[in-house]
Short mmCIF file of C-alpha atoms in Angstrom, two decimals:
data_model
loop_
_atom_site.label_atom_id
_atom_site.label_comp_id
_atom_site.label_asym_id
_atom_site.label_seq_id
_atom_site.Cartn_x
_atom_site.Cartn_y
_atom_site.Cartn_z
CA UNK J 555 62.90 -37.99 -19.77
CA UNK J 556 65.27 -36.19 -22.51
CA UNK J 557 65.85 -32.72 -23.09
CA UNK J 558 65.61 -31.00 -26.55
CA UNK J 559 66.80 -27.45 -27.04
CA UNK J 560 66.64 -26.04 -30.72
CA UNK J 561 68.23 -22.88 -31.15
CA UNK J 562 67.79 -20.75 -34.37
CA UNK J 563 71.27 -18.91 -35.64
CA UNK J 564 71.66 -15.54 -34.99
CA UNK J 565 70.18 -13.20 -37.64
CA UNK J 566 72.22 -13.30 -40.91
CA UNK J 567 73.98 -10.63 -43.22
CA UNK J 568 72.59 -10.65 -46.98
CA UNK J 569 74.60 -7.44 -47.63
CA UNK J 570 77.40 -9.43 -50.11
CA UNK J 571 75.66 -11.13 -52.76
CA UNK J 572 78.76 -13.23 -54.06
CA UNK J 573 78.76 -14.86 -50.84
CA UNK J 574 77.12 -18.75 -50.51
CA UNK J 575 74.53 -19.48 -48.28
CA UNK J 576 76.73 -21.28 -45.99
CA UNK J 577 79.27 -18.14 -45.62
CA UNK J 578 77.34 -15.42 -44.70
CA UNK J 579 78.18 -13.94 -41.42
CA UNK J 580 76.07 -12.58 -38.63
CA UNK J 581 75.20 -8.85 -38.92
CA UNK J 582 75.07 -6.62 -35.78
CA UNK J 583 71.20 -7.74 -34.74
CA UNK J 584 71.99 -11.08 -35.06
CA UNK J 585 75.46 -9.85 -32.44
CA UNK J 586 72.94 -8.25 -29.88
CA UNK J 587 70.82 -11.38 -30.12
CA UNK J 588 74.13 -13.56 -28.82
CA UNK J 589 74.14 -10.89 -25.86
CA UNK J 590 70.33 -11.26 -25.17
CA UNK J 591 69.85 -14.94 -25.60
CA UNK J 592 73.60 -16.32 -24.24
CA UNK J 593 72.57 -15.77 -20.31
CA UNK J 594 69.44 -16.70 -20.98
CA UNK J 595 69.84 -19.98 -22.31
CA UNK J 596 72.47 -21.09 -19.85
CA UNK J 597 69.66 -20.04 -17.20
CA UNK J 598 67.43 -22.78 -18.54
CA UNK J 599 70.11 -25.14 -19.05
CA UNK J 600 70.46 -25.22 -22.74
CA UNK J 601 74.27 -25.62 -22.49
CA UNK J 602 74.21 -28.49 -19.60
CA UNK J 603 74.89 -31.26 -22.17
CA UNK J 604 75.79 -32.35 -25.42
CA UNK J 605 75.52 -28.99 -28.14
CA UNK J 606 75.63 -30.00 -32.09
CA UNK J 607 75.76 -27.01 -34.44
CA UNK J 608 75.43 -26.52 -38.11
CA UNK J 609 78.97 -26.14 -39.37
CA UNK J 610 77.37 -22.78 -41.50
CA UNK J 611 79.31 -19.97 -40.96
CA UNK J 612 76.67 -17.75 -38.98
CA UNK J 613 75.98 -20.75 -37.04
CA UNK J 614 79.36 -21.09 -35.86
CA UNK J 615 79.55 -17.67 -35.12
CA UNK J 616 76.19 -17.87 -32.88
CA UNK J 617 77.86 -20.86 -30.91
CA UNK J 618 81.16 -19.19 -30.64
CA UNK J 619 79.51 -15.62 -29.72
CA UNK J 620 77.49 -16.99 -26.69
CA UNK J 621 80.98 -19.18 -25.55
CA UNK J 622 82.59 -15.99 -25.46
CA UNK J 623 79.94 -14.30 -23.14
CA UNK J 624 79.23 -17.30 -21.04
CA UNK J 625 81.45 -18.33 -18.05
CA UNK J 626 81.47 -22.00 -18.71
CA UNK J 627 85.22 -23.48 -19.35
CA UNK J 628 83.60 -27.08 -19.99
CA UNK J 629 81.43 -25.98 -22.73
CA UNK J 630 83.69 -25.40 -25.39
CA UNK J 631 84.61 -29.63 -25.05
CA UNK J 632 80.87 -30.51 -25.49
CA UNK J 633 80.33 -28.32 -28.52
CA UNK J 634 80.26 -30.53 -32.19
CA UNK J 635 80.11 -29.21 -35.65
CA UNK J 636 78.45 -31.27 -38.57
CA UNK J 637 78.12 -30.60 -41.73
CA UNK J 638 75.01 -32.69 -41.81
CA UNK J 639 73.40 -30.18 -39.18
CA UNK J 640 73.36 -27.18 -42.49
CA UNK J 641 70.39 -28.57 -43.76
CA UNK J 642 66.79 -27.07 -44.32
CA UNK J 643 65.03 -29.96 -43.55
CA UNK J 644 63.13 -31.45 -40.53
CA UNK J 645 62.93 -34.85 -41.91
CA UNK J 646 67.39 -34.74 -42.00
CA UNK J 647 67.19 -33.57 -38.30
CA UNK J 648 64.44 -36.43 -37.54
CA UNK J 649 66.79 -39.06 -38.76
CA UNK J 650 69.80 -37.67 -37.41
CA UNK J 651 68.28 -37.44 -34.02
CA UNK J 652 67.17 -40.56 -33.64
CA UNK J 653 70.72 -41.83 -33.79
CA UNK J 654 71.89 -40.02 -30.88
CA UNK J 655 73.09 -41.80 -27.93
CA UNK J 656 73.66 -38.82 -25.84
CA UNK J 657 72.51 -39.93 -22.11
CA UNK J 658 72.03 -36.09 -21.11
CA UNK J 659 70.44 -33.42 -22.82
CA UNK J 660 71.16 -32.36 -26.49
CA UNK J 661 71.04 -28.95 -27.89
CA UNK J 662 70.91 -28.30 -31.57
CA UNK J 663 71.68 -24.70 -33.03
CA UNK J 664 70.98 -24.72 -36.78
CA UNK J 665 68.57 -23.69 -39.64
CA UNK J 666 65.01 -23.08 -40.33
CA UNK J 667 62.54 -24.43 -41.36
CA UNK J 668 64.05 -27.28 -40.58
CA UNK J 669 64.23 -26.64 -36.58
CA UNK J 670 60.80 -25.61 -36.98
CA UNK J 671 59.73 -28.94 -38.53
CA UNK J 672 61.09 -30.67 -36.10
CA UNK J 673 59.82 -28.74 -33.29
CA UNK J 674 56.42 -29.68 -34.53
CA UNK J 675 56.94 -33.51 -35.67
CA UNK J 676 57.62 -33.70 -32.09
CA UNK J 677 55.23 -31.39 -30.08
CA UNK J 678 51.49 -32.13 -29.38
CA UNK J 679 50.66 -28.75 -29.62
CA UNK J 680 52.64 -27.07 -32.49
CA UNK J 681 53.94 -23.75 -32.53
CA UNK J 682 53.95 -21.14 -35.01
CA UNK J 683 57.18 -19.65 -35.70
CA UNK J 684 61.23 -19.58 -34.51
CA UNK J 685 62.47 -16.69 -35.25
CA UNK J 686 66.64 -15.78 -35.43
CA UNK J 687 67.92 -16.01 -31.81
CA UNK J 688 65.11 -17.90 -30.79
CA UNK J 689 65.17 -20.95 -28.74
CA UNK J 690 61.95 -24.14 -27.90
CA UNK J 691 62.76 -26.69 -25.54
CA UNK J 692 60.97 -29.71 -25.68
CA UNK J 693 60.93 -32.38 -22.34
CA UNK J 694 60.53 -36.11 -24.60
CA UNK J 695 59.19 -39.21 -22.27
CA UNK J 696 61.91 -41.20 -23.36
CA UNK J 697 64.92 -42.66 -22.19
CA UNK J 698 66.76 -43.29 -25.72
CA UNK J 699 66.87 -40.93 -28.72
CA UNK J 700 66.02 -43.94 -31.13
CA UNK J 701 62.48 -43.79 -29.47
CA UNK J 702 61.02 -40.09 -30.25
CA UNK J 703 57.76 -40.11 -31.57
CA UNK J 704 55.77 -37.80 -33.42
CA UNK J 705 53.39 -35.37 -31.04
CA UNK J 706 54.77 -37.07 -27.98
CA UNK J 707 57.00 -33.79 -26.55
CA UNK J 708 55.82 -31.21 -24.23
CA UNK J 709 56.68 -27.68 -24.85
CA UNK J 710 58.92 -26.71 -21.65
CA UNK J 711 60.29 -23.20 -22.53
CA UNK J 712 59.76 -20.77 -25.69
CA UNK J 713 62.40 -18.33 -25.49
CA UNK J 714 62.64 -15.00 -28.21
CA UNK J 715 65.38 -12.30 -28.34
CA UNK J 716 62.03 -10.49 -28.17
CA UNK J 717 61.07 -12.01 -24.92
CA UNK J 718 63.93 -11.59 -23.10
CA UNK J 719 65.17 -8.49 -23.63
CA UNK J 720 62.62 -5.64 -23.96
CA UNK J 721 64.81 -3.42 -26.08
CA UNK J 722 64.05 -6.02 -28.60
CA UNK J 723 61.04 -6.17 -28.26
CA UNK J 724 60.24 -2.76 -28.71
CA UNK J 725 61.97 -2.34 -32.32
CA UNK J 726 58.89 -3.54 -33.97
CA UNK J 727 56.33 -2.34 -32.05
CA UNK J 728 54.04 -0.60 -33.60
CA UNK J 729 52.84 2.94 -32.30
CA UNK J 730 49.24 4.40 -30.94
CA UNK J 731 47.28 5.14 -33.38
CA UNK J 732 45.27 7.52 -31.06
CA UNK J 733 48.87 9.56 -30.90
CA UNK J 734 48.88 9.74 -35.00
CA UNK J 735 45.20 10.42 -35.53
CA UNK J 736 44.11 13.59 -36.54
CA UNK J 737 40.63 13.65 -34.37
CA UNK J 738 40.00 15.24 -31.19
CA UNK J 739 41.72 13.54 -27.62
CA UNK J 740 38.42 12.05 -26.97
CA UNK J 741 37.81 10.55 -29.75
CA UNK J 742 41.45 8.83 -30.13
CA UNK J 743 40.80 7.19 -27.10
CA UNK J 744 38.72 5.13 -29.16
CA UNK J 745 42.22 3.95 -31.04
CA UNK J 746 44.35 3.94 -27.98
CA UNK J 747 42.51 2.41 -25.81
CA UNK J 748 41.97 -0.81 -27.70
CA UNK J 749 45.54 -0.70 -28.56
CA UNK J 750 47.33 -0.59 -25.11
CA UNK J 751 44.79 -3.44 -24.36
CA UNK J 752 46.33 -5.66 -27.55
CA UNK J 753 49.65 -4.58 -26.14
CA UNK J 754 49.22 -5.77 -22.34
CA UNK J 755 48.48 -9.19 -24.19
CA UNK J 756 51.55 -9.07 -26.31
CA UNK J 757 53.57 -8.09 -22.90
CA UNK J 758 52.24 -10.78 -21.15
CA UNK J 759 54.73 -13.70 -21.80
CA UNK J 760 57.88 -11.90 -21.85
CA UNK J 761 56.49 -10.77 -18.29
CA UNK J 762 55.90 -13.87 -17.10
CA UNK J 763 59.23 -14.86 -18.19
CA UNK J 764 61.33 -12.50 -15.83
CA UNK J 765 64.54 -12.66 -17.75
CA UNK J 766 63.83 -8.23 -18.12
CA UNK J 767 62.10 -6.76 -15.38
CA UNK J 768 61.07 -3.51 -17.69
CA UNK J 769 58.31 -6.38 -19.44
CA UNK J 770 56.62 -6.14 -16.26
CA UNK J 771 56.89 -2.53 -15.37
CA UNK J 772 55.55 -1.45 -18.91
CA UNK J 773 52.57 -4.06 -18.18
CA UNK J 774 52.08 -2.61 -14.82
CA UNK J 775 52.28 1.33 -16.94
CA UNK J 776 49.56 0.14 -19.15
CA UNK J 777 47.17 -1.47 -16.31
CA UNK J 778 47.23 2.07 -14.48
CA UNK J 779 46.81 4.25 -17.62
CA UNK J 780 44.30 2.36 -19.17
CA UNK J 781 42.73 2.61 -15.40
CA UNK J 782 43.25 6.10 -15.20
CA UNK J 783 41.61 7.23 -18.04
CA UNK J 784 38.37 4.65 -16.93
CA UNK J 785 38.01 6.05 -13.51
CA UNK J 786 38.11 9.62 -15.35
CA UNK J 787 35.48 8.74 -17.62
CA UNK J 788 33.25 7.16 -14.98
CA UNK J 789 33.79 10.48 -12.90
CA UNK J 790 32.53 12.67 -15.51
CA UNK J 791 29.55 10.84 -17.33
CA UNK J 792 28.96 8.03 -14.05
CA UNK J 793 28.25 5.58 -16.46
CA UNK J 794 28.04 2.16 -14.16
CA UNK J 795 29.34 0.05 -17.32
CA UNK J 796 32.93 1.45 -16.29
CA UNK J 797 32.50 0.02 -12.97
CA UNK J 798 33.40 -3.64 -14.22
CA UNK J 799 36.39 -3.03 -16.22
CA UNK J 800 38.04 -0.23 -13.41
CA UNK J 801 37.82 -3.20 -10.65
CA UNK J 802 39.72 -6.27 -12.99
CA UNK J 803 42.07 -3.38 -13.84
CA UNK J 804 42.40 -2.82 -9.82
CA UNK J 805 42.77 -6.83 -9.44
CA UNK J 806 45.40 -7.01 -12.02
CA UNK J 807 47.05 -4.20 -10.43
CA UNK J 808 47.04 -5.99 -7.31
CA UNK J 809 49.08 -9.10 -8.47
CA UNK J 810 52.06 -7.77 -9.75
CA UNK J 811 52.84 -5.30 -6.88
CA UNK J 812 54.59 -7.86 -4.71
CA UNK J 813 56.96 -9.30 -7.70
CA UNK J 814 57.92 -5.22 -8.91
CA UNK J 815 58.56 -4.55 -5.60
CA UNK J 816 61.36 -7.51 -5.71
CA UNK J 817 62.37 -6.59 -9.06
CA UNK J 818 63.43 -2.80 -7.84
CA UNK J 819 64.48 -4.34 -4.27
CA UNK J 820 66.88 -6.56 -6.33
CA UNK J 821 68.63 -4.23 -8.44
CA UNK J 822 69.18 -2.01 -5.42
CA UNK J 823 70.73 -5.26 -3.90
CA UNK J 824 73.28 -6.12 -6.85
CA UNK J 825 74.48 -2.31 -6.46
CA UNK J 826 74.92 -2.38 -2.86
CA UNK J 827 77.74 -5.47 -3.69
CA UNK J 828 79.51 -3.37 -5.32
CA UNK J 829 79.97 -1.16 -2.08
CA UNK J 830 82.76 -2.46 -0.21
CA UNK J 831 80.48 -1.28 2.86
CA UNK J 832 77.84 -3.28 2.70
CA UNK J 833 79.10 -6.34 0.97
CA UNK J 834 80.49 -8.61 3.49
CA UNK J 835 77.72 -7.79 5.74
CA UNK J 836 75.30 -8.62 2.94
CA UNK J 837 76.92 -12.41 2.05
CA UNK J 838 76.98 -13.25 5.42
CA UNK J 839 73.86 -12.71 6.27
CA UNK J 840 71.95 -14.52 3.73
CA UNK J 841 69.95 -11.22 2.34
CA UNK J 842 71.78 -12.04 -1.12
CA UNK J 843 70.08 -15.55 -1.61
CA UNK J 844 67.15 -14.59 0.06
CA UNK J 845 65.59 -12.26 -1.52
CA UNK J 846 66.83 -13.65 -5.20
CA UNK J 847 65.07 -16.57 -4.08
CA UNK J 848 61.86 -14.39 -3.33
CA UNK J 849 61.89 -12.98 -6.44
CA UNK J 850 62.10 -16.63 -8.23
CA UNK J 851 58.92 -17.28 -6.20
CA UNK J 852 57.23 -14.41 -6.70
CA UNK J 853 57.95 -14.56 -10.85
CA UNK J 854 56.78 -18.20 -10.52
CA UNK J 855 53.27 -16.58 -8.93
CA UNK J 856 52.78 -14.46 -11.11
CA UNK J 857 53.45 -16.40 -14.20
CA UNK J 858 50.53 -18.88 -12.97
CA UNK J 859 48.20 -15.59 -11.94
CA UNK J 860 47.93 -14.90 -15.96
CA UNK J 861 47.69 -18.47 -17.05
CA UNK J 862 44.73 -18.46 -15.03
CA UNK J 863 41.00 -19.34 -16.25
CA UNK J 864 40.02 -15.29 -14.06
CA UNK J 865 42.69 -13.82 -15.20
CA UNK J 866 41.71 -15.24 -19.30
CA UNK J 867 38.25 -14.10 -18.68
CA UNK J 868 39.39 -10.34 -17.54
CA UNK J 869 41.62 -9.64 -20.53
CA UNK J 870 38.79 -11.05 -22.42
CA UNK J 871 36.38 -8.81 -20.50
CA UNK J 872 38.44 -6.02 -20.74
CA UNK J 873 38.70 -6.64 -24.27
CA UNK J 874 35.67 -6.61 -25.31
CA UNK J 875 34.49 -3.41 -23.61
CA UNK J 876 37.35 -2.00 -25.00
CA UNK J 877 36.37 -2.42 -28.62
CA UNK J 878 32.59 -2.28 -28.08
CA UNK J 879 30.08 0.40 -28.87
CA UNK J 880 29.42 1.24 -25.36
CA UNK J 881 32.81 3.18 -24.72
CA UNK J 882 32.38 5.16 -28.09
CA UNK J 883 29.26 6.08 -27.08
CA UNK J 884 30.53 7.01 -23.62
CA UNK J 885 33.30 9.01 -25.99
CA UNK J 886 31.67 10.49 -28.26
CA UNK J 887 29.40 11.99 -25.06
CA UNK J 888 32.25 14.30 -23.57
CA UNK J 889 32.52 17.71 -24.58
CA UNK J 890 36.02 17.61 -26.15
CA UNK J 891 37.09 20.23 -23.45
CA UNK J 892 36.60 17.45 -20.76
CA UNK J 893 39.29 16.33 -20.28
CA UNK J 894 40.94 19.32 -19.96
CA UNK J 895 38.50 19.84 -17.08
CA UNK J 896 39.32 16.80 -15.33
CA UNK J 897 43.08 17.46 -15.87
CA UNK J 898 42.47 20.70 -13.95
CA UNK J 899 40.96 19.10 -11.22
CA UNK J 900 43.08 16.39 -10.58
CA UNK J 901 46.24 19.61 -10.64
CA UNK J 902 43.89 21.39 -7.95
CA UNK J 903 43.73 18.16 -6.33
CA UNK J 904 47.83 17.18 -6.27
CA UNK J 905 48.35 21.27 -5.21
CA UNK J 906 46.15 20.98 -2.31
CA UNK J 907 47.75 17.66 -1.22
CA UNK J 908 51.59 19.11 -1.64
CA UNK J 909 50.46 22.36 0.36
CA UNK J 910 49.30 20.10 3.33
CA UNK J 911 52.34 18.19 3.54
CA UNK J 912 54.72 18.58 6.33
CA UNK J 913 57.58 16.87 7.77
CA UNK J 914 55.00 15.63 10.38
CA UNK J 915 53.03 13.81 7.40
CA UNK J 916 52.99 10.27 7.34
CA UNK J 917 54.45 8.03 3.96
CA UNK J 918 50.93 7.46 3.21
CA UNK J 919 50.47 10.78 2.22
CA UNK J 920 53.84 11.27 0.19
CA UNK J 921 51.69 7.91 -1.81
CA UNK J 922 48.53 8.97 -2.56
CA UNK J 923 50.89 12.32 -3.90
CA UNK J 924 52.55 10.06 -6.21
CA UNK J 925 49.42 8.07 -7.28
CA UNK J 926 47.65 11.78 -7.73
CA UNK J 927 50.57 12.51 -10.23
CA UNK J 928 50.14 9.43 -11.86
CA UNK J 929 46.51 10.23 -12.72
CA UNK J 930 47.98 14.19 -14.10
CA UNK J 931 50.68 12.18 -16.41
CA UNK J 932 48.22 9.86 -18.11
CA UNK J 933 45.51 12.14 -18.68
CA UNK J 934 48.32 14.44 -20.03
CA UNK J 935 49.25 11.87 -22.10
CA UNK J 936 45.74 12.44 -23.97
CA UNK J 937 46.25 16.12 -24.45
CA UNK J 938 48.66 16.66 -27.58
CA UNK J 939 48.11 20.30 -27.27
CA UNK J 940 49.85 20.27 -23.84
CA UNK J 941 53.35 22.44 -23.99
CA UNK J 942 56.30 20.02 -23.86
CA UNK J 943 57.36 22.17 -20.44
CA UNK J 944 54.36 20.75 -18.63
CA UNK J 945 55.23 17.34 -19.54
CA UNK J 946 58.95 17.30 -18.59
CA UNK J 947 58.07 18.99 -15.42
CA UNK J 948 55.57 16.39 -14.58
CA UNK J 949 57.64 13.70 -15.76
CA UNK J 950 61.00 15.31 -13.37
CA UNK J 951 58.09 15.27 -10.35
CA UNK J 952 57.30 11.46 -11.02
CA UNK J 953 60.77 10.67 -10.53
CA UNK J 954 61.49 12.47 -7.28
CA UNK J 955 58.33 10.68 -6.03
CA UNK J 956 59.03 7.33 -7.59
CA UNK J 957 62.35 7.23 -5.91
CA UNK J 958 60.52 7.99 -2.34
CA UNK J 959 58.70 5.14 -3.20
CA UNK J 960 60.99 2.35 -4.22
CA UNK J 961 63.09 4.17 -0.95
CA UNK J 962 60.51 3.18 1.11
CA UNK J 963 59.88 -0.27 -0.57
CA UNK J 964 63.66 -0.73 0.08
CA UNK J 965 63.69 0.31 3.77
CA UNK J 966 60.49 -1.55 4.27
CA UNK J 967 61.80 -5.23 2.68
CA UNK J 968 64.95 -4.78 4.42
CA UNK J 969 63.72 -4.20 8.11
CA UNK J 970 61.64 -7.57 7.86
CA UNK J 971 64.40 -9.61 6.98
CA UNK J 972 66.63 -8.27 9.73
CA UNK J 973 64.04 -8.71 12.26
CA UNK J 974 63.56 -12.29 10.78
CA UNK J 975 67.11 -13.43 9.65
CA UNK J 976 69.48 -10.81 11.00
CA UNK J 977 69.73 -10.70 14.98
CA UNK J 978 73.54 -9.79 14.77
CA UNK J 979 72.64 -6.90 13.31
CA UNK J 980 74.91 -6.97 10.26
CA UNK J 981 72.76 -5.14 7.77
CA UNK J 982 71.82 -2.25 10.16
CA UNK J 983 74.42 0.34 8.54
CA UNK J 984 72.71 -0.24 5.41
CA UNK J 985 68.86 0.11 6.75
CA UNK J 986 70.71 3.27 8.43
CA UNK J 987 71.54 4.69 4.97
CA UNK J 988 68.63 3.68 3.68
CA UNK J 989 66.00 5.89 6.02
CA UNK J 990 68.80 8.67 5.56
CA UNK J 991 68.21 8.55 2.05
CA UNK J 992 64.65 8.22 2.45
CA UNK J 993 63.98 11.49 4.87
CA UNK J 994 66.28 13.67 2.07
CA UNK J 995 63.81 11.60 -0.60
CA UNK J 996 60.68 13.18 1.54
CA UNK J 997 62.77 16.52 2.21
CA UNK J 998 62.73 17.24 -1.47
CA UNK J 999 58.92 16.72 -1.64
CA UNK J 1000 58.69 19.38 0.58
CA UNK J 1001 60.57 21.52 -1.33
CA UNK J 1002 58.37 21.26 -4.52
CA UNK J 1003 56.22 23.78 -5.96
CA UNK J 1004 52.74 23.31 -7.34
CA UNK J 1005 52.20 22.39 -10.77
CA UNK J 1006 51.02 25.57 -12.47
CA UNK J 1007 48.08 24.31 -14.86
CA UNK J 1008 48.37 25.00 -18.40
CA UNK J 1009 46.50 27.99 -19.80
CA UNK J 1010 42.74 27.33 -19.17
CA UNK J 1011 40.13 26.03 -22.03
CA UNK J 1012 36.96 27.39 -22.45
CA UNK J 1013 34.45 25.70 -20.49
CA UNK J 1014 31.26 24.01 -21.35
CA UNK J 1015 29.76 23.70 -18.53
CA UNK J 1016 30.98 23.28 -14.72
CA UNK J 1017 33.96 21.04 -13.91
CA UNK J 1018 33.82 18.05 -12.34
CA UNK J 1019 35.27 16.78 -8.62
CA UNK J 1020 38.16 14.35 -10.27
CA UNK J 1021 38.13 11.69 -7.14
CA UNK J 1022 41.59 9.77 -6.89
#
C-alpha cells in the first residue's frame, strides 16, 4: 500500500502584474492557510516521507512556511524542488509519478488543475474541487509507483483550510436570509429555518474532522435552535407533524454530547499544564494521555454516527419538512405577536425557576436554568425588534451558566478517572479547585436577578404555557 498526499499552494498574490506566473508570492490568506493546514497535515502524516514541490515561487514559500511552523528537524532533508513539478497538467504529474521509487510515502505540493487531474485519474470516486491550502490523500494498492492505475485509489483524507479551521470557514459563509428579510419574525422563519438546516450539512465534515472543536459546537448551536423554535411551534398550534422532526433533533442532540464534553474537558486540561501546580501531578498520573485518547475515540464515534444510513435519513427528513408546505402553513397560522407570547412565557418560566433556587438546590436545577435560557436566546434571536440591552444581558447570563456547566462537566470527568486510575491521589488538589470553583460558579447564580421582559405586545388572544 502507498501513500499519496497532494497539496495545493497556498493562495497566491495577483496584486503586481509585471510579475510571471512562476514569481508571484503568497498573499496574507494564502500565510494563514500555512498556519491552518501545517499542524494539520503533519497530524495525518503528510510530511512522514519523501515531499516534492513545484520549484514556483508561492510553492516554495508554502513548503518553507509550514517547515517553519512544524517541529520536525528531519523534514527539511526530505524536501525536493523540481522544476518539472510547475506544471498545469495531470498527465506531467502521471508520468512523473510513475517513475518514483520512493519506498515510503510521497507528498506532492504543486499546481492546479493539474493536482486535481491527478487526484481523479487515480480515485474511483472523483472529487470535485482542491482549493488553495487544500490537501487529498489517496491510499494506492500497490507496492511500486510504476504500477498506479487509473480509478484504483481510495480517498483516505480530504483536508480544506475551510475544514480545519472554522475561522476559515466562516469568511464565505453566507448570512440568514430570515435576518435580512423585510417580513414579519414568523414568516422569516420560513428563510431561516431551511437555511440553518443547509448549514448543519455544510458543518458536518469539518465536525467530523476534529482538527477545530468550534465545527462541532456551532453544529450542536444549530441542532438546539432549530429545536427550540420546533418545540415552540408545536406548543402553540400542537400540530403532531412537529413531533417527528423535534425527536431526530433530540437524537442528534444526544450524540455529540459525550465528544463536546471532551472537547471543553480538554482545553481545560492543556491550561492546567501550564500551572506549575497541577502539572507534575497531571503527567504522572496518566490523565494527560487519557483523556486525549478519549477524545480520539469519541471524534472517531461520532464521525461514523453521521456517515450513518439513520443519521442520512434524518437530515433528509429534517430536510424536507423544513422546506415543505406544511411548516409555512404552520407559519403563516401564528398571529405575528406569538412569539412574543411564548418569549414571555418561557421569561416567566426562567424567573420562577431562579426565585426557587437555593444553595440547597441540586445541579440539576442550575441545568434545566441554563437549558430554560437557551430556549429565551433563540426565540430572541427571532425578534429583531428586541432592544440590544435584552440581548447582551441574556447573552452575559448564558455565560455565567455555561461556565457552571462545563465546571461541573470538569469536576464530574475528573472524579471518575481518579476513582479509576488515580488511587495515590495525585490529582485531588485539582478536583479540590475544581468544586471550589464550581460552588462560587453556583454562588453567582444565586446572585442573579430576573430577566425583566421587554415592554409587552398587544395580545391576540391568551398566551400559551411555553413547556421546556
Amino acid at each position: 500500500m502507498k501513500h499519496l498526499f497532494l497539496i495545493r499552494h497556498g493562495k497566491s498574490s495577483w496584486s503586481d502584474a509585471s510579475l510571471e506566473d512562476w514569481e508571484r508570492p503568497l498573499n496574507k490568506r494564502g500565510q494563514r492557510q500555512l498556519t491552518v493546514m501545517a499542524p494539520a497535515l503533519q497530524g495525518i502524516g503528510a510530511f512522514d516521507g519523501a515531499v516534492y514541490a513545484s520549484n514556483a515561487l508561492r510553492t516554495r514559500k508554502t513548503v518553507e512556511g509550514m517547515l517553519a511552523i512544524l517541529d520536525e528537524p528531519s523534514l527539511a532533508q526530505r524536501i525536493t524542488f523540481k522544476s518539472r513539478l510547475y506544471t498545469f497538467s495531470g498527465d506531467v504529474l502521471w508520468k512523473w509519478l510513475r517513475k518514483r521509487r520512493d519506498k515510503s510515502a510521497i507528498t506532492l505540493v504543486g499546481h492546479n488543475p493539474a493536482l486535481l487531474e491527478l487526484a481523479n485519474r487515480l480515485l474511483r470516486h472523483p472529487i470535485g474541487t482542491l482549493p488553495t491550502g487544500g490537501c487529498v490523500h489517496i491510499l494506492l494498492p500497490i507496492q511500486h509507483w510504476r504500477d498506479i492505475e487509473p480509478e484504483t485509489g481510495a480517498l483516505a483524507t480530504c483536508l480544506k483550510p475551510a475544514w480545519v479551521s472554522y475561522t476559515e470557514f466562516q469568511r464565505k459563509q453566507s448570512g440568514d436570509p430570515g435576518k435580512k428579510a423585510n417580513g414579519t419574525s414568523l414568516r422569516n422563519l420560513g428563510l431561516s429555518l431551511p437555511h440553518l438546516m443547509d448549514r448543519l450539512e455544510t458543518l458536518e465534515s469539518p465536525a467530523a474532522l476534529g482538527f477545530d472543536p468550534e465545527f462541532l459546537h456551532q453544529y450542536r448551536i444549530i441542532i438546539r435552535k432549530v429545536r427550540a423554535v420546533l418545540e415552540t411551534l408545536f406548543a402553540l398550534s400542537g400540530d403532531k407533524a412537529l413531533k417527528a422532526p423535534i425527536k431526530r433533533l433530540r437524537r442528534q442532540a444526544r450524540a455529540t454530547s459525550a465528544l463536546r464534553d471532551l472537547d471543553v474537558f480538554n482545553e481545560a486540561l492543556a491550561d492546567w499544564l501550564g500551572d506549575a501546580e497541577f502539572q507534575d501531578a497531571l503527567q504522572a498520573s496518566g490523565a494527560v494521555g487519557a483523556f486525549r485518547e478519549r477524545q480520539r475515540a469519541a471524534q472517531a464515534a461520532f464521525a461514523r454516527h453521521i456517515d450513518t444510513r439513520e443519521y442520512r435519513d434524518d437530515r433528509e427528513a429534517l430536510q424536507d419538512f423544513l422546506h415543505s408546505r406544511r411548516l409555512e402553513a404552520i407559519l403563516g397560522s401564528q398571529d405575528k405577536h406569538r412569539i412574543r407570547e411564548a418569549l414571555d412565557a418561557r421569561i416567566a418560566d426562567h424567573n420562577a425557576r431562579l426565585v426557587a433556587l437555593s444553595d440547597l438546590s441540586p445541579d440539576e436545577d442550575f441545568h434545566r436554568l441554563r437549558k430554560c435560557l437557551k430556549r429565551i436566546r433563540y426565540l430572541a434571536d427571532l425578534d429583531r425588534a428586541l432592544p440590544a440591552a435584552f440581548r447582551k444581558d441574556l447573552k452575559q447570563r448564558q455565560t455565567i451558566l455555561g461556565n457552571f456547566q462545563d465546571r461541573q462537566v470538569q469536576l464530574s470527568l475528573m472524579l471518575a478517572y481518579q476513582q479509576e486510575a488515580d488511587p495515590e491521589g495525585r490529582l485531588s488538589s485539582l478536583a479540590e479547585r475544581l468544586s471550589g470553583q464550581k460552588q462560587a460558579d453556583r454562588q453567582r447564580i444565586l446572585t442573579l436577578d430576573v430577566i425583566d421582559a421587554p415592554e409587552p405586545v398587544t395580545r391576540t388572544g391568551r398566551a400559551r404555557t411555553i413547556g421546556v
